[in-house]
PDB file of C-alpha atoms in Angstrom:
ATOM      1  CA  MET K  17      -3.537   3.102 -12.650  1.00  0.00           C
ATOM      2  CA  GLU K  18      -6.359   4.782 -10.488  1.00  0.00           C
ATOM      3  CA  MET K  19      -8.092   2.220  -7.550  1.00  0.00           C
ATOM      4  CA  ARG K  20     -11.611   2.832  -9.253  1.00  0.00           C
ATOM      5  CA  GLN K  21     -10.510   1.594 -12.451  1.00  0.00           C
ATOM      6  CA  VAL K  22      -9.074  -1.284 -10.404  1.00  0.00           C
ATOM      7  CA  LEU K  23     -12.227  -2.058  -9.561  1.00  0.00           C
ATOM      8  CA  ALA K  24     -13.768  -2.245 -12.662  1.00  0.00           C
ATOM      9  CA  GLN K  25     -11.558  -4.475 -13.889  1.00  0.00           C
ATOM     10  CA  GLU K  26     -12.005  -6.760 -10.861  1.00  0.00           C
ATOM     11  CA  PHE K  27     -16.141  -6.599 -11.261  1.00  0.00           C
ATOM     12  CA  ASP K  28     -15.492  -7.323 -14.989  1.00  0.00           C
ATOM     13  CA  CYS K  29     -13.648 -10.545 -14.118  1.00  0.00           C
ATOM     14  CA  PHE K  30     -16.165 -12.098 -11.211  1.00  0.00           C
ATOM     15  CA  ILE K  31     -19.139 -10.799 -13.214  1.00  0.00           C
ATOM     16  CA  LYS K  32     -18.200 -12.991 -16.025  1.00  0.00           C
ATOM     17  CA  SER K  33     -16.321 -16.233 -13.474  1.00  0.00           C
ATOM     18  CA  ASN K  34     -19.629 -15.923 -10.579  1.00  0.00           C
ATOM     19  CA  LYS K  35     -23.271 -15.388 -11.845  1.00  0.00           C
ATOM     20  CA  ASN K  36     -24.334 -14.681  -8.323  1.00  0.00           C
ATOM     21  CA  ILE K  37     -22.343 -11.024  -8.195  1.00  0.00           C
ATOM     22  CA  ILE K  38     -24.842  -7.930  -8.889  1.00  0.00           C
ATOM     23  CA  VAL K  39     -23.304  -4.296  -8.945  1.00  0.00           C
ATOM     24  CA  LEU K  40     -25.558  -1.465  -7.641  1.00  0.00           C
ATOM     25  CA  ASN K  41     -24.837   2.256  -7.808  1.00  0.00           C
ATOM     26  CA  ALA K  42     -26.856   5.615  -7.008  1.00  0.00           C
ATOM     27  CA  ASP K  43     -26.149   7.729  -9.924  1.00  0.00           C
ATOM     28  CA  LEU K  44     -22.520   7.562  -9.486  1.00  0.00           C
ATOM     29  CA  ALA K  45     -21.378   5.171 -12.031  1.00  0.00           C
ATOM     30  CA  LYS K  46     -19.250   7.138 -14.078  1.00  0.00           C
ATOM     31  CA  PRO K  47     -17.284   8.837 -11.333  1.00  0.00           C
ATOM     32  CA  ASN K  48     -16.520   5.798  -9.226  1.00  0.00           C
ATOM     33  CA  GLY K  49     -15.292   3.916 -12.602  1.00  0.00           C
ATOM     34  CA  LEU K  50     -18.647   1.810 -13.297  1.00  0.00           C
ATOM     35  CA  GLY K  51     -19.690   3.817 -16.160  1.00  0.00           C
ATOM     36  CA  GLU K  52     -18.990   1.209 -19.079  1.00  0.00           C
ATOM     37  CA  LEU K  53     -19.624  -2.215 -16.944  1.00  0.00           C
ATOM     38  CA  THR K  54     -23.256  -0.803 -16.892  1.00  0.00           C
ATOM     39  CA  LYS K  55     -23.361  -0.799 -20.938  1.00  0.00           C
ATOM     40  CA  LYS K  56     -21.574  -4.098 -21.015  1.00  0.00           C
ATOM     41  CA  TYR K  57     -23.894  -5.512 -18.205  1.00  0.00           C
ATOM     42  CA  PRO K  58     -27.024  -3.974 -18.073  1.00  0.00           C
ATOM     43  CA  ASP K  59     -28.524  -6.620 -16.264  1.00  0.00           C
ATOM     44  CA  ARG K  60     -25.967  -7.127 -13.534  1.00  0.00           C
ATOM     45  CA  VAL K  61     -24.626  -3.112 -13.485  1.00  0.00           C
ATOM     46  CA  PHE K  62     -28.034  -1.440 -11.859  1.00  0.00           C
ATOM     47  CA  ASN K  63     -28.587   1.848 -11.193  1.00  0.00           C
ATOM     48  CA  VAL K  64     -31.205   2.879  -8.597  1.00  0.00           C
ATOM     49  CA  GLY K  65     -30.904   6.652  -8.604  1.00  0.00           C
ATOM     50  CA  ILE K  66     -30.287   9.278  -6.155  1.00  0.00           C
ATOM     51  CA  ALA K  67     -32.308   6.873  -3.606  1.00  0.00           C
ATOM     52  CA  GLU K  68     -29.422   5.208  -1.599  1.00  0.00           C
ATOM     53  CA  GLN K  69     -31.453   3.801   1.028  1.00  0.00           C
ATOM     54  CA  ASN K  70     -33.981   2.517  -1.618  1.00  0.00           C
ATOM     55  CA  MET K  71     -30.294   0.553  -3.239  1.00  0.00           C
ATOM     56  CA  ALA K  72     -29.138  -1.026   0.498  1.00  0.00           C
ATOM     57  CA  SER K  73     -32.961  -2.706   0.373  1.00  0.00           C
ATOM     58  CA  VAL K  74     -32.888  -4.323  -2.786  1.00  0.00           C
ATOM     59  CA  ALA K  75     -29.036  -5.351  -2.109  1.00  0.00           C
ATOM     60  CA  SER K  76     -30.324  -7.252   0.999  1.00  0.00           C
ATOM     61  CA  GLY K  77     -33.321  -8.219  -1.199  1.00  0.00           C
ATOM     62  CA  MET K  78     -31.559  -9.665  -4.090  1.00  0.00           C
ATOM     63  CA  SER K  79     -28.729 -11.610  -1.291  1.00  0.00           C
ATOM     64  CA  SER K  80     -31.758 -13.216   0.130  1.00  0.00           C
ATOM     65  CA  TYR K  81     -32.163 -14.814  -3.341  1.00  0.00           C
ATOM     66  CA  GLY K  82     -28.839 -15.995  -3.061  1.00  0.00           C
ATOM     67  CA  PHE K  83     -27.346 -12.956  -4.828  1.00  0.00           C
ATOM     68  CA  ILE K  84     -24.053 -11.395  -4.216  1.00  0.00           C
ATOM     69  CA  PRO K  85     -24.220  -7.679  -4.084  1.00  0.00           C
ATOM     70  CA  PHE K  86     -22.071  -4.835  -3.893  1.00  0.00           C
ATOM     71  CA  ILE K  87     -22.941  -1.194  -3.204  1.00  0.00           C
ATOM     72  CA  VAL K  88     -20.625   1.684  -4.874  1.00  0.00           C
ATOM     73  CA  THR K  89     -21.143   4.963  -3.948  1.00  0.00           C
ATOM     74  CA  PHE K  90     -19.042   7.900  -2.076  1.00  0.00           C
ATOM     75  CA  THR K  91     -18.387   6.935   1.690  1.00  0.00           C
ATOM     76  CA  PRO K  92     -20.602   9.132   3.060  1.00  0.00           C
ATOM     77  CA  PHE K  93     -23.728   7.834   0.981  1.00  0.00           C
ATOM     78  CA  ALA K  94     -22.193   4.248   1.816  1.00  0.00           C
ATOM     79  CA  THR K  95     -22.666   4.630   5.458  1.00  0.00           C
ATOM     80  CA  ARG K  96     -24.566   7.531   6.935  1.00  0.00           C
ATOM     81  CA  ARG K  97     -27.070   8.185   4.662  1.00  0.00           C
ATOM     82  CA  ILE K  98     -28.066   4.538   4.775  1.00  0.00           C
ATOM     83  CA  CYS K  99     -27.149   3.483   8.422  1.00  0.00           C
ATOM     84  CA  ASP K 100     -30.523   2.502   9.011  1.00  0.00           C
ATOM     85  CA  GLN K 101     -30.652  -0.250   6.094  1.00  0.00           C
ATOM     86  CA  ILE K 102     -27.226  -1.559   6.948  1.00  0.00           C
ATOM     87  CA  ALA K 103     -28.423  -2.200  10.748  1.00  0.00           C
ATOM     88  CA  ILE K 104     -31.640  -3.672   9.666  1.00  0.00           C
ATOM     89  CA  SER K 105     -32.028  -4.913   6.184  1.00  0.00           C
ATOM     90  CA  ILE K 106     -28.504  -6.098   6.236  1.00  0.00           C
ATOM     91  CA  CYS K 107     -26.916  -6.719   8.718  1.00  0.00           C
ATOM     92  CA  TYR K 108     -29.553  -7.714  11.503  1.00  0.00           C
ATOM     93  CA  ALA K 109     -31.004  -9.954   8.820  1.00  0.00           C
ATOM     94  CA  LYS K 110     -27.913 -11.514   8.246  1.00  0.00           C
ATOM     95  CA  GLN K 111     -27.447 -10.329   4.388  1.00  0.00           C
ATOM     96  CA  ASN K 112     -24.350 -11.165   2.409  1.00  0.00           C
ATOM     97  CA  VAL K 113     -24.487  -7.811   1.282  1.00  0.00           C
ATOM     98  CA  LYS K 114     -20.933  -6.072  -0.035  1.00  0.00           C
ATOM     99  CA  ILE K 115     -20.468  -2.411   0.897  1.00  0.00           C
ATOM    100  CA  ILE K 116     -17.803  -0.227  -1.178  1.00  0.00           C
ATOM    101  CA  GLY K 117     -17.622   3.715  -0.019  1.00  0.00           C
ATOM    102  CA  THR K 118     -14.851   5.436  -1.922  1.00  0.00           C
ATOM    103  CA  ASP K 119     -13.201   8.769  -1.194  1.00  0.00           C
ATOM    104  CA  PRO K 120     -13.124   7.817   2.835  1.00  0.00           C
ATOM    105  CA  GLY K 121     -12.515  10.737   4.866  1.00  0.00           C
ATOM    106  CA  ILE K 122      -9.939  13.675   3.854  1.00  0.00           C
ATOM    107  CA  THR K 123      -9.530  11.780   0.450  1.00  0.00           C
ATOM    108  CA  ALA K 124     -12.804  13.370  -1.229  1.00  0.00           C
ATOM    109  CA  GLU K 125     -10.766  16.786  -1.522  1.00  0.00           C
ATOM    110  CA  LEU K 126     -12.342  19.186  -3.829  1.00  0.00           C
ATOM    111  CA  ASN K 127     -15.922  17.754  -2.467  1.00  0.00           C
ATOM    112  CA  GLY K 128     -15.593  19.515   0.729  1.00  0.00           C
ATOM    113  CA  GLY K 129     -16.661  18.763   4.298  1.00  0.00           C
ATOM    114  CA  THR K 130     -20.178  17.349   2.918  1.00  0.00           C
ATOM    115  CA  HIS K 131     -18.955  15.046   1.370  1.00  0.00           C
ATOM    116  CA  MET K 132     -15.759  14.166   3.399  1.00  0.00           C
ATOM    117  CA  SER K 133     -17.089  10.945   5.751  1.00  0.00           C
ATOM    118  CA  VAL K 134     -14.712  11.437   8.578  1.00  0.00           C
ATOM    119  CA  GLU K 135     -17.246   8.782  11.069  1.00  0.00           C
ATOM    120  CA  ASP K 136     -17.960   6.133   8.541  1.00  0.00           C
ATOM    121  CA  ILE K 137     -15.564   3.330  10.444  1.00  0.00           C
ATOM    122  CA  GLY K 138     -17.250   4.382  14.069  1.00  0.00           C
ATOM    123  CA  VAL K 139     -20.485   4.410  12.467  1.00  0.00           C
ATOM    124  CA  LEU K 140     -20.456   0.947  11.103  1.00  0.00           C
ATOM    125  CA  ARG K 141     -17.866  -0.448  13.614  1.00  0.00           C
ATOM    126  CA  SER K 142     -21.004  -0.203  16.869  1.00  0.00           C
ATOM    127  CA  ILE K 143     -23.176  -2.369  14.202  1.00  0.00           C
ATOM    128  CA  PRO K 144     -22.982  -6.217  14.913  1.00  0.00           C
ATOM    129  CA  GLU K 145     -22.297  -8.261  12.115  1.00  0.00           C
ATOM    130  CA  ILE K 146     -20.203  -6.499   9.895  1.00  0.00           C
ATOM    131  CA  VAL K 147     -16.468  -6.655   8.444  1.00  0.00           C
ATOM    132  CA  ILE K 148     -14.486  -3.467   7.975  1.00  0.00           C
ATOM    133  CA  PHE K 149     -11.611  -3.293   5.678  1.00  0.00           C
ATOM    134  CA  GLU K 150      -9.274  -0.629   3.925  1.00  0.00           C
ATOM    135  CA  PRO K 151      -7.080  -1.183   0.998  1.00  0.00           C
ATOM    136  CA  THR K 152      -4.044   0.492   1.364  1.00  0.00           C
ATOM    137  CA  ASP K 153      -3.178  -0.030  -2.669  1.00  0.00           C
ATOM    138  CA  ASN K 154      -4.418  -1.749  -5.920  1.00  0.00           C
ATOM    139  CA  ILE K 155      -2.557  -4.902  -4.993  1.00  0.00           C
ATOM    140  CA  GLN K 156      -3.936  -5.018  -1.507  1.00  0.00           C
ATOM    141  CA  LEU K 157      -7.528  -4.312  -2.844  1.00  0.00           C
ATOM    142  CA  LYS K 158      -7.170  -7.047  -5.891  1.00  0.00           C
ATOM    143  CA  LYS K 159      -5.843  -9.893  -3.167  1.00  0.00           C
ATOM    144  CA  ALA K 160      -8.778  -8.789  -0.731  1.00  0.00           C
ATOM    145  CA  LEU K 161     -11.900  -8.835  -3.146  1.00  0.00           C
ATOM    146  CA  PRO K 162     -12.345 -12.834  -3.885  1.00  0.00           C
ATOM    147  CA  GLN K 163     -11.493 -12.760   0.050  1.00  0.00           C
ATOM    148  CA  ILE K 164     -14.999 -10.421   0.370  1.00  0.00           C
ATOM    149  CA  ILE K 165     -16.709 -12.263  -1.936  1.00  0.00           C
ATOM    150  CA  ASN K 166     -16.344 -16.017  -0.068  1.00  0.00           C
ATOM    151  CA  HIS K 167     -17.128 -13.950   3.187  1.00  0.00           C
ATOM    152  CA  PRO K 168     -20.301 -15.078   3.986  1.00  0.00           C
ATOM    153  CA  GLY K 169     -21.688 -11.609   5.493  1.00  0.00           C
ATOM    154  CA  PRO K 170     -21.691  -8.191   4.823  1.00  0.00           C
ATOM    155  CA  VAL K 171     -18.419  -6.259   4.480  1.00  0.00           C
ATOM    156  CA  TYR K 172     -18.029  -2.511   4.189  1.00  0.00           C
ATOM    157  CA  VAL K 173     -14.949  -1.488   1.821  1.00  0.00           C
ATOM    158  CA  ARG K 174     -13.644   2.364   2.703  1.00  0.00           C
ATOM    159  CA  MET K 175     -11.491   2.940  -0.708  1.00  0.00           C
ATOM    160  CA  LEU K 176      -9.571   5.376  -1.938  1.00  0.00           C
ATOM    161  CA  ARG K 177     -11.287   6.350  -5.350  1.00  0.00           C
ATOM    162  CA  LYS K 178      -8.807   8.302  -7.896  1.00  0.00           C
ATOM    163  CA  THR K 179      -5.480   8.133  -6.250  1.00  0.00           C
ATOM    164  CA  ALA K 180      -3.761   5.503  -5.815  1.00  0.00           C
ATOM    165  CA  PHE K 181      -0.292   4.103  -3.895  1.00  0.00           C
ATOM    166  CA  ASP K 182       2.245   1.725  -4.651  1.00  0.00           C
ATOM    167  CA  ILE K 183       2.902   0.087  -1.484  1.00  0.00           C
ATOM    168  CA  PHE K 184       2.227  -3.766  -1.865  1.00  0.00           C
ATOM    169  CA  SER K 185       4.022  -6.700  -4.088  1.00  0.00           C
ATOM    170  CA  GLU K 186       2.068  -9.114  -5.949  1.00  0.00           C
ATOM    171  CA  ASN K 187       4.529 -11.932  -3.645  1.00  0.00           C
ATOM    172  CA  ASP K 188       3.368 -10.513  -0.854  1.00  0.00           C
ATOM    173  CA  GLU K 189       0.562 -12.611   1.168  1.00  0.00           C
ATOM    174  CA  PHE K 190      -2.276 -10.868   2.216  1.00  0.00           C
ATOM    175  CA  ASP K 191      -4.848 -12.654   4.570  1.00  0.00           C
ATOM    176  CA  LEU K 192      -8.554 -10.210   4.817  1.00  0.00           C
ATOM    177  CA  PHE K 193      -8.322 -10.601   9.034  1.00  0.00           C
ATOM    178  CA  LYS K 194      -4.878 -10.805   9.520  1.00  0.00           C
ATOM    179  CA  ALA K 195      -2.665  -7.215  10.060  1.00  0.00           C
ATOM    180  CA  SER K 196       0.350  -6.887   7.888  1.00  0.00           C
ATOM    181  CA  VAL K 197       3.666  -6.068   9.200  1.00  0.00           C
ATOM    182  CA  LEU K 198       5.716  -3.538   6.942  1.00  0.00           C
ATOM    183  CA  LYS K 199       8.627  -3.338   8.862  1.00  0.00           C
ATOM    184  CA  GLU K 200      10.385  -4.651  11.928  1.00  0.00           C
ATOM    185  CA  GLY K 201      11.315  -2.132  14.729  1.00  0.00           C
ATOM    186  CA  LYS K 202      12.164  -2.179  18.463  1.00  0.00           C
ATOM    187  CA  ASP K 203      11.403   1.102  19.970  1.00  0.00           C
ATOM    188  CA  ILE K 204       8.097   1.980  18.989  1.00  0.00           C
ATOM    189  CA  THR K 205       5.165   1.015  17.239  1.00  0.00           C
ATOM    190  CA  ILE K 206       2.932   2.607  14.323  1.00  0.00           C
ATOM    191  CA  PHE K 207      -0.431   1.251  13.321  1.00  0.00           C
ATOM    192  CA  CYS K 208      -1.715   2.880  10.403  1.00  0.00           C
ATOM    193  CA  SER K 209      -4.418   2.449   7.556  1.00  0.00           C
ATOM    194  CA  GLY K 210      -4.663   3.902   4.508  1.00  0.00           C
ATOM    195  CA  ILE K 211      -3.284   7.031   3.289  1.00  0.00           C
ATOM    196  CA  MET K 212      -1.191   7.106   6.538  1.00  0.00           C
ATOM    197  CA  VAL K 213       0.459   3.689   5.675  1.00  0.00           C
ATOM    198  CA  LYS K 214       2.654   5.640   3.496  1.00  0.00           C
ATOM    199  CA  GLU K 215       3.047   8.339   5.355  1.00  0.00           C
ATOM    200  CA  ALA K 216       4.071   6.084   8.342  1.00  0.00           C
ATOM    201  CA  LEU K 217       6.899   4.279   5.944  1.00  0.00           C
ATOM    202  CA  THR K 218       8.526   7.648   5.054  1.00  0.00           C
ATOM    203  CA  ALA K 219       8.375   8.419   9.016  1.00  0.00           C
ATOM    204  CA  ALA K 220       9.847   5.169   9.797  1.00  0.00           C
ATOM    205  CA  LYS K 221      13.039   5.582   7.770  1.00  0.00           C
ATOM    206  CA  ILE K 222      13.596   9.751   8.617  1.00  0.00           C
ATOM    207  CA  LEU K 223      13.248   8.484  12.161  1.00  0.00           C
ATOM    208  CA  LYS K 224      15.904   6.017  12.247  1.00  0.00           C
ATOM    209  CA  GLU K 225      18.280   8.346   9.763  1.00  0.00           C
ATOM    210  CA  GLU K 226      17.844  11.301  12.402  1.00  0.00           C
ATOM    211  CA  SER K 227      17.200   9.959  15.975  1.00  0.00           C
ATOM    212  CA  ASP K 228      18.311   5.815  15.529  1.00  0.00           C
ATOM    213  CA  ILE K 229      14.854   5.181  16.369  1.00  0.00           C
ATOM    214  CA  SER K 230      13.339   1.640  14.879  1.00  0.00           C
ATOM    215  CA  ALA K 231      10.103   1.701  14.117  1.00  0.00           C
ATOM    216  CA  GLU K 232       7.661  -1.331  13.446  1.00  0.00           C
ATOM    217  CA  ILE K 233       4.891  -0.407  10.891  1.00  0.00           C
ATOM    218  CA  ILE K 234       1.945  -2.539  11.224  1.00  0.00           C
ATOM    219  CA  ASN K 235      -0.955  -2.263   8.307  1.00  0.00           C
ATOM    220  CA  ILE K 236      -4.590  -2.716   9.973  1.00  0.00           C
ATOM    221  CA  HIS K 237      -6.311  -3.431   7.102  1.00  0.00           C
ATOM    222  CA  THR K 238      -9.126  -4.765   8.426  1.00  0.00           C
ATOM    223  CA  ILE K 239     -10.345  -2.508  11.535  1.00  0.00           C
ATOM    224  CA  LYS K 240     -13.072  -4.783  12.587  1.00  0.00           C
ATOM    225  CA  PRO K 241     -12.347  -7.467  13.500  1.00  0.00           C
ATOM    226  CA  ILE K 242      -8.928  -6.264  14.617  1.00  0.00           C
ATOM    227  CA  ASP K 243      -6.425  -8.416  14.579  1.00  0.00           C
ATOM    228  CA  LYS K 244      -5.617  -8.008  18.373  1.00  0.00           C
ATOM    229  CA  LYS K 245      -3.048 -10.543  18.382  1.00  0.00           C
ATOM    230  CA  ALA K 246      -0.603  -8.790  15.959  1.00  0.00           C
ATOM    231  CA  ILE K 247      -1.448  -5.594  18.278  1.00  0.00           C
ATOM    232  CA  ILE K 248      -0.662  -7.022  21.478  1.00  0.00           C
ATOM    233  CA  LYS K 249       2.641  -9.143  20.521  1.00  0.00           C
ATOM    234  CA  SER K 250       4.338  -5.661  18.687  1.00  0.00           C
ATOM    235  CA  VAL K 251       3.739  -3.584  21.964  1.00  0.00           C
ATOM    236  CA  LYS K 252       4.981  -6.277  23.801  1.00  0.00           C
ATOM    237  CA  LYS K 253       7.993  -5.890  22.364  1.00  0.00           C
ATOM    238  CA  THR K 254       8.219  -1.433  21.680  1.00  0.00           C
ATOM    239  CA  LYS K 255       6.390  -0.939  24.793  1.00  0.00           C
ATOM    240  CA  GLN K 256       4.822   2.709  23.078  1.00  0.00           C
ATOM    241  CA  ALA K 257       2.699   3.002  19.989  1.00  0.00           C
ATOM    242  CA  ILE K 258       1.050   5.817  17.724  1.00  0.00           C
ATOM    243  CA  VAL K 259      -2.068   4.989  15.730  1.00  0.00           C
ATOM    244  CA  ALA K 260      -2.702   7.004  12.135  1.00  0.00           C
ATOM    245  CA  GLU K 261      -5.810   7.288  10.593  1.00  0.00           C
ATOM    246  CA  ASN K 262      -7.898   9.166   7.841  1.00  0.00           C
ATOM    247  CA  HIS K 263     -10.630   9.062   9.757  1.00  0.00           C
ATOM    248  CA  ASN K 264     -11.800  10.812  13.739  1.00  0.00           C
ATOM    249  CA  ILE K 265      -9.890   9.843  16.278  1.00  0.00           C
ATOM    250  CA  ILE K 266     -13.143   9.528  17.901  1.00  0.00           C
ATOM    251  CA  GLY K 267     -14.582   5.783  16.738  1.00  0.00           C
ATOM    252  CA  GLY K 268     -12.180   4.658  14.416  1.00  0.00           C
ATOM    253  CA  LEU K 269      -8.999   2.671  14.224  1.00  0.00           C
ATOM    254  CA  TYR K 270      -7.107   4.735  17.339  1.00  0.00           C
ATOM    255  CA  SER K 271     -10.447   3.577  19.381  1.00  0.00           C
ATOM    256  CA  ALA K 272     -10.142  -0.267  18.250  1.00  0.00           C
ATOM    257  CA  VAL K 273      -6.297  -0.334  19.199  1.00  0.00           C
ATOM    258  CA  CYS K 274      -7.270   1.794  22.453  1.00  0.00           C
ATOM    259  CA  GLU K 275     -10.103  -1.184  23.304  1.00  0.00           C
ATOM    260  CA  VAL K 276      -7.401  -3.768  22.933  1.00  0.00           C
ATOM    261  CA  LEU K 277      -4.389  -2.633  24.674  1.00  0.00           C
ATOM    262  CA  SER K 278      -6.302  -0.964  27.845  1.00  0.00           C
ATOM    263  CA  LYS K 279      -7.579  -4.712  28.697  1.00  0.00           C
ATOM    264  CA  GLU K 280      -4.580  -6.876  27.205  1.00  0.00           C
ATOM    265  CA  TYR K 281      -1.798  -4.888  27.432  1.00  0.00           C
ATOM    266  CA  PRO K 282      -1.584  -0.583  28.622  1.00  0.00           C
ATOM    267  CA  VAL K 283       1.304   0.871  27.159  1.00  0.00           C
ATOM    268  CA  PRO K 284       1.815   4.971  25.914  1.00  0.00           C
ATOM    269  CA  LEU K 285      -0.141   5.504  23.012  1.00  0.00           C
ATOM    270  CA  LYS K 286      -0.296   8.692  20.614  1.00  0.00           C
ATOM    271  CA  VAL K 287      -2.817   9.161  17.449  1.00  0.00           C
ATOM    272  CA  ILE K 288      -2.559  10.721  14.583  1.00  0.00           C
ATOM    273  CA  GLY K 289      -6.043  11.503  12.824  1.00  0.00           C
ATOM    274  CA  ILE K 290      -8.631  14.012  12.588  1.00  0.00           C
ATOM    275  CA  LYS K 291      -9.137  15.614  15.513  1.00  0.00           C
ATOM    276  CA  ASP K 292     -12.946  15.492  16.074  1.00  0.00           C
ATOM    277  CA  ARG K 293     -13.294  18.130  13.188  1.00  0.00           C
ATOM    278  CA  PHE K 294     -15.144  18.051  10.075  1.00  0.00           C
ATOM    279  CA  GLY K 295     -13.558  18.272   6.778  1.00  0.00           C
ATOM    280  CA  GLN K 296     -13.560  21.378   4.425  1.00  0.00           C
ATOM    281  CA  VAL K 297     -12.217  21.663   0.692  1.00  0.00           C
ATOM    282  CA  GLY K 298      -8.754  21.148  -0.415  1.00  0.00           C
ATOM    283  CA  LYS K 299      -6.441  19.015  -2.581  1.00  0.00           C
ATOM    284  CA  LEU K 300      -5.030  16.114  -0.300  1.00  0.00           C
ATOM    285  CA  SER K 301      -1.346  17.466   0.582  1.00  0.00           C
ATOM    286  CA  ALA K 302      -2.689  20.427   2.049  1.00  0.00           C
ATOM    287  CA  LEU K 303      -5.415  19.113   3.856  1.00  0.00           C
ATOM    288  CA  GLN K 304      -2.989  16.544   5.503  1.00  0.00           C
ATOM    289  CA  LYS K 305      -0.836  19.605   6.614  1.00  0.00           C
ATOM    290  CA  GLU K 306      -4.191  21.107   7.773  1.00  0.00           C
ATOM    291  CA  TYR K 307      -5.387  18.173   9.911  1.00  0.00           C
ATOM    292  CA  GLN K 308      -1.712  17.279  10.583  1.00  0.00           C
ATOM    293  CA  MET K 309      -1.588  14.126   9.037  1.00  0.00           C
ATOM    294  CA  ARG K 310       1.774  13.720   7.368  1.00  0.00           C
ATOM    295  CA  ALA K 311       5.162  12.035   8.213  1.00  0.00           C
ATOM    296  CA  ASN K 312       6.509  14.990   9.818  1.00  0.00           C
ATOM    297  CA  ASP K 313       3.571  15.100  12.584  1.00  0.00           C
ATOM    298  CA  ILE K 314       4.046  11.110  13.280  1.00  0.00           C
ATOM    299  CA  ILE K 315       7.823  11.527  13.563  1.00  0.00           C
ATOM    300  CA  GLU K 316       7.171  14.359  15.872  1.00  0.00           C
ATOM    301  CA  ALA K 317       4.747  12.601  18.146  1.00  0.00           C
ATOM    302  CA  ALA K 318       7.256   9.276  18.060  1.00  0.00           C
ATOM    303  CA  LYS K 319      10.764  11.614  19.196  1.00  0.00           C
ATOM    304  CA  GLU K 320       8.088  12.759  21.391  1.00  0.00           C
ATOM    305  CA  ILE K 321       6.663   9.584  23.154  1.00  0.00           C
ATOM    306  CA  VAL K 322      10.052   7.784  22.962  1.00  0.00           C
ATOM    307  CA  LYS K 323      12.106  10.848  24.840  1.00  0.00           C
ATOM    308  CA  LYS K 324       9.161  10.732  27.377  1.00  0.00           C
ATOM    309  CA  ASN K 325       8.862   7.008  28.231  1.00  0.00           C
ATOM    310  CA  ASN K 326      12.897   6.419  27.973  1.00  0.00           C
ATOM    311  CA  PHE K 327      14.268   9.006  30.653  1.00  0.00           C
TER     312      PHE K 327
END
């Protein structure tokens, strides 16, 4: 099932059970899976038109009256277009607004560079009072949404729209503010988020089979506030790490991990991500090859860093 379909199903349940839940979109209800909800709940799901800044301001106003508004739109419109409203009307004003940006990074695919927000984490991470979360699959999204609703403050969710990966099971525990250890290892840590979790798990399997390198895989689904304890605990064991993310390597998960390690426990560190470039039109597999964001790229980086630091 597509992630936007899961989002719509969850919203349907929340709207029925919580009279304070409001959903706002800026003329992108159908692409984001909310088309039927606008018909079913015309007094709870609103289209403000192509006016994202106004949408953020409306959400802030609704929050001030006790509602829990969700903004849903494409990632560039949910972040860089409304950055001032997020900073002042939402975060500075301490309003309980939830922001959902779909198609982050290269997952915008055929919408091309203008719609590829490679900087959204960096933009919002520097704003106080906001939580930044990136679900890896549908199960993680479903488990996170109730915690996001119950969190008393602004939250930004960068999520896939059409694509969905099966990583977690219903029995897996989930805490919005704690990283998930997907595989234990002793030779190198791979910190990953979003679409790069699948690539990291594939890389870890091949590394073990071909080179007997034991990689620890940690899914950092919440980039802010980042789980410092999980990061430090892992690198104290492995002594070296890779960060794999679907974002510019400036300002995102890599920067956040570097900030923790440079202060607490410096180790050799490599990064797999968008190396300070804009996006372009393409299918996901082709874009991952172009931006060197595949399992093979993680494998090469891991072999290089392990060889360099073990001899």
